[in-house]
Coordinates of C-alpha atoms in Angstrom, one line a residue:
X165 CA -67.7 40.9 16.5
X166 CA -64.2 42.4 16.7
X167 CA -63.0 40.2 13.8
X168 CA -65.4 41.8 11.4
X169 CA -63.3 44.9 11.5
X170 CA -60.6 43.0 9.7
X171 CA -62.7 41.6 6.9
X172 CA -61.0 42.1 3.6
X173 CA -62.4 43.2 0.2
X174 CA -59.0 42.7 -1.3
X175 CA -59.3 41.7 -5.0
X176 CA -56.0 39.7 -4.9
X177 CA -57.2 37.5 -2.0
X178 CA -60.6 36.9 -3.6
X179 CA -59.1 36.0 -6.9
X180 CA -56.8 33.5 -5.2
X181 CA -59.7 32.0 -3.3
X182 CA -61.6 31.5 -6.6
X183 CA -59.1 28.8 -7.5
X184 CA -60.3 26.6 -4.6
X185 CA -63.5 24.7 -3.7
X186 CA -66.1 27.1 -2.3
X187 CA -67.2 25.2 0.7
X188 CA -65.3 27.2 3.3
X189 CA -66.6 28.2 6.7
X190 CA -63.7 30.7 7.1
X191 CA -60.7 31.8 5.0
X192 CA -58.2 34.2 6.2
X193 CA -54.8 35.6 5.1
X194 CA -52.0 36.3 7.5
X195 CA -48.3 37.0 8.0
X196 CA -45.7 39.3 6.5
X197 CA -47.3 39.2 3.0
X198 CA -50.5 40.8 4.4
X199 CA -49.3 43.0 7.3
X200 CA -46.0 44.8 7.2
X201 CA -43.4 43.6 9.7
X202 CA -40.2 45.1 10.8
X203 CA -36.9 43.4 10.5
X204 CA -36.0 40.6 7.9
X205 CA -39.6 40.1 6.9
X206 CA -40.2 43.7 5.9
X207 CA -40.3 43.0 2.1
X208 CA -44.1 42.6 1.5
X209 CA -43.9 42.8 -2.3
X210 CA -42.0 39.5 -2.5
X211 CA -43.4 37.8 0.6
X212 CA -45.3 34.6 0.3
X213 CA -49.0 34.9 1.0
X214 CA -50.2 32.6 3.8
X215 CA -53.8 31.4 4.0
X216 CA -55.9 29.2 6.3
X217 CA -59.0 27.5 5.0
X218 CA -61.5 26.2 7.5
X219 CA -63.9 23.5 6.2
X220 CA -66.8 21.5 7.7
X221 CA -66.0 18.3 5.7
X222 CA -62.3 18.0 5.0
X223 CA -62.7 14.7 3.1
X224 CA -65.1 16.2 0.6
X225 CA -63.1 19.4 0.4
X226 CA -59.8 17.7 -0.3
X227 CA -61.5 15.4 -2.8
X228 CA -62.7 18.5 -4.8
X229 CA -59.4 20.3 -4.4
X230 CA -57.4 17.2 -5.7
X231 CA -59.5 17.4 -8.9
X232 CA -58.9 21.2 -9.2
X233 CA -55.3 21.4 -7.9
X234 CA -53.7 18.0 -8.0
X235 CA -50.2 19.5 -8.4
X236 CA -50.5 21.4 -5.0
X237 CA -50.2 18.2 -3.0
X238 CA -47.1 16.1 -2.1
X239 CA -46.9 12.3 -2.8
X240 CA -49.8 11.9 -0.3
X241 CA -52.2 12.8 -3.1
X242 CA -51.9 9.3 -4.4
X243 CA -53.3 8.0 -1.1
X244 CA -56.5 10.0 -1.5
X245 CA -58.6 12.5 0.5
X246 CA -59.4 10.2 3.4
X247 CA -55.7 9.6 4.2
X248 CA -54.9 13.3 3.8
X249 CA -57.7 14.2 6.2
X250 CA -56.6 11.6 8.7
X251 CA -53.1 13.1 8.7
X252 CA -54.5 16.6 8.9
X253 CA -56.8 15.7 11.9
X254 CA -54.5 13.5 13.9
X255 CA -51.0 14.9 13.6
X256 CA -49.4 18.2 14.4
X257 CA -51.8 21.1 15.0
X258 CA -54.7 19.7 13.1
X259 CA -53.8 21.5 9.9
X260 CA -52.6 20.2 6.5
X261 CA -50.4 22.7 4.6
X262 CA -49.7 22.9 0.9
X263 CA -46.7 25.2 0.4
X264 CA -44.8 27.0 -2.4
X265 CA -47.8 27.2 -4.7
X266 CA -47.9 29.7 -7.6
X267 CA -51.5 30.9 -7.7
X268 CA -52.7 33.9 -9.8
X269 CA -49.2 35.2 -10.1
X270 CA -48.4 35.0 -6.3
X271 CA -46.5 32.5 -4.3
X272 CA -48.7 31.2 -1.6
X273 CA -49.1 28.5 1.0
X274 CA -52.4 27.4 2.5
X275 CA -53.4 25.3 5.5
X276 CA -56.7 23.3 5.7
X277 CA -58.3 22.7 9.1
X278 CA -61.6 21.2 10.2
X279 CA -64.1 23.7 11.5
X280 CA -64.8 21.5 14.6
X281 CA -61.0 21.2 15.4
X282 CA -60.6 25.0 15.0
X283 CA -63.5 25.7 17.3
X284 CA -61.9 23.3 19.9
X285 CA -58.6 25.2 19.6
X286 CA -60.3 28.6 19.9
X287 CA -62.1 27.6 23.0
X288 CA -59.6 25.4 24.8
X289 CA -56.2 26.3 23.3
X290 CA -55.5 22.7 22.7
X291 CA -52.3 23.6 20.8
X292 CA -52.8 27.4 20.2
X293 CA -51.5 27.2 16.6
X294 CA -54.4 28.5 14.5
X295 CA -56.0 30.1 17.6
X296 CA -52.7 31.9 18.1
X297 CA -52.7 33.1 14.5
X298 CA -56.2 34.5 15.1
X299 CA -55.1 36.5 18.1
X300 CA -53.1 38.7 15.8
X301 CA -54.4 40.8 12.9
X302 CA -55.5 38.8 9.9
X303 CA -57.5 39.5 6.8
X304 CA -60.7 37.6 6.7
X305 CA -61.5 36.9 3.1
X306 CA -64.7 34.9 3.7
X307 CA -66.7 33.7 6.7
X308 CA -70.1 32.1 6.9
X309 CA -72.9 32.6 9.4
X310 CA -71.9 29.8 11.7
X311 CA -72.8 31.2 15.1
X312 CA -70.7 28.7 17.0
X313 CA -67.6 29.5 15.0
X314 CA -68.2 33.3 15.4
X315 CA -68.7 32.9 19.1
X316 CA -65.5 30.9 19.4
X317 CA -63.5 33.5 17.5
X318 CA -64.7 36.2 19.9
X319 CA -63.9 34.0 22.9
X320 CA -60.4 33.4 21.7
X321 CA -59.7 37.2 21.6
X322 CA -61.2 37.8 25.0
X323 CA -59.2 34.9 26.5
X324 CA -56.0 36.3 25.0
X325 CA -56.7 39.7 26.7
X326 CA -57.4 38.0 30.0
X327 CA -54.2 35.9 29.8
X328 CA -52.1 39.0 28.9
X329 CA -53.5 40.9 31.9
X330 CA -52.1 38.3 34.2
X331 CA -48.6 39.0 32.9
X332 CA -48.7 42.8 33.1
X333 CA -48.4 45.3 35.9
X334 CA -51.3 47.5 37.2
X335 CA -50.6 50.2 34.5
X336 CA -49.3 49.5 31.0
X337 CA -49.5 50.7 27.4
X338 CA -51.4 49.4 24.5
X339 CA -48.1 48.3 23.0
X340 CA -47.2 46.3 26.2
X341 CA -50.6 44.6 26.0
X342 CA -50.3 43.7 22.3
X343 CA -46.8 42.4 22.7
X344 CA -48.0 40.0 25.4
X345 CA -50.9 38.9 23.3
X346 CA -48.8 38.3 20.2
X347 CA -46.3 36.4 22.3
X348 CA -48.8 33.9 23.7
X349 CA -48.7 31.5 20.8
X350 CA -44.8 31.6 20.8
X351 CA -44.5 30.7 24.5
X352 CA -42.7 27.4 24.7
X353 CA -42.2 27.3 20.9
X354 CA -38.8 25.5 20.3
X355 CA -38.3 27.7 17.2
X356 CA -37.9 30.8 19.4
X357 CA -34.9 29.2 21.0
X358 CA -33.2 27.9 17.8
X359 CA -33.5 29.5 14.4
X360 CA -36.3 32.0 14.9
X361 CA -35.7 35.8 15.1
X362 CA -35.7 36.7 18.8
X363 CA -37.4 40.0 18.0
X364 CA -40.2 38.3 16.0
X365 CA -43.0 39.4 18.3
X366 CA -41.8 43.0 18.4
X367 CA -41.5 43.0 14.6
X368 CA -45.1 41.9 14.3
X369 CA -46.5 44.4 16.8
X370 CA -44.7 47.7 16.3
X371 CA -45.7 48.4 12.7
X372 CA -49.3 47.2 13.4
X373 CA -50.4 48.9 16.5
X374 CA -53.4 50.4 14.7
X375 CA -54.5 46.9 13.4
X376 CA -54.2 45.4 16.9
X377 CA -56.2 48.4 18.3
X378 CA -58.9 47.7 15.6
X379 CA -59.0 44.1 16.6
X380 CA -59.1 44.5 20.4
X381 CA -60.5 48.1 20.9
X382 CA -64.1 47.2 21.5
X383 CA -63.2 44.3 23.8
X384 CA -61.0 46.5 25.9
X385 CA -63.7 49.2 26.1
X386 CA -66.3 46.7 27.3
X387 CA -63.9 44.8 29.7
X388 CA -64.9 45.4 33.3
X389 CA -61.4 44.4 34.5
X390 CA -59.6 47.4 33.0
X391 CA -59.8 51.1 32.6
X392 CA -58.9 51.8 28.9
X393 CA -57.7 55.3 28.2
X394 CA -57.7 55.0 24.4
X395 CA -56.7 58.6 23.8
X396 CA -53.5 58.1 25.8
X397 CA -53.0 54.5 24.7
X398 CA -52.9 53.5 28.4
X399 CA -54.6 50.8 30.4
X400 CA -55.0 50.4 34.2
X401 CA -56.2 47.4 36.2
X402 CA -57.5 49.0 39.4
X403 CA -56.7 47.2 42.7
X404 CA -60.0 48.2 44.2
X405 CA -63.2 46.9 42.5
X406 CA -65.0 50.1 43.4
X407 CA -62.8 52.1 41.0
X408 CA -64.2 50.1 38.1
X409 CA -67.7 51.5 38.9
X410 CA -66.4 55.1 38.5
X411 CA -65.2 54.7 34.9

C-alpha cells in the first residue's frame, strides 16, 4: 500500500500518542508542523502539531479519554461521551476536534473520527475533509490490520489521481499533477475565497514533491491510463489506447 511509505517511527509522535487511549485503528499527523511548507507557515519549530485519531467505538474512546484528559475538552465534557460522539458523527465533517492542547511539551490539536465514517468518506468523498487530508503526505503513527480501512485508503489515492487526470492536458509534470491533487479538497472551500492564503496549495506542494512522489509513485507506475516517465518527472495520457500497450 502506498501509504505504508509514509509510516513514521518519530519518537515525538509516539510519545504524544502514549497520552491517549490505545484503541486506534489509525492515527496520523499532518500539516505544517510535520511537513515543511513555503510562505507564512514555514516555521516548523513553533507550528502546532495536527493529529487525526480514527476509532472503531467513539463513545468508548471518548469515555476513556475524558478520564485521562478531561481538560482537553470544552464545556461539552459535562454532557458526556455519548453527546460528544453524537456531535462528532452528525455535524460538520464527522470529526470532533480538541485544539490548543499542550502535550509532551508541544502544542497540538487532534480530531477524532469514527472508522466507519472515515471509510465512507474515503470511498465516496461525502465531504472530502479527512479523505482530502489523506490525499496529501501525512505521517502515519499507527495503523491496525483492518483490511477494509487499508483498501479504502488506497482507493482514495487512486481516485484522487483519476480526478486530477480529468483536469490536466495530455502531457504534464509531476508538480502539475500534485498541485491538482492537493487542490481537490480545497475546491469550493469558502476559506479559499475569504481569509485563506491564495497560494496555500502551491506552498504545500512545492517543498514536498519528494513526499508526494513517495505517496503516488507506485500508483502512477501501475496506472494503465498514463505513461509515467519518472526520471524526467513527466506524465503523458496517450490519445490512442494502443500506445499504452507499448510502455
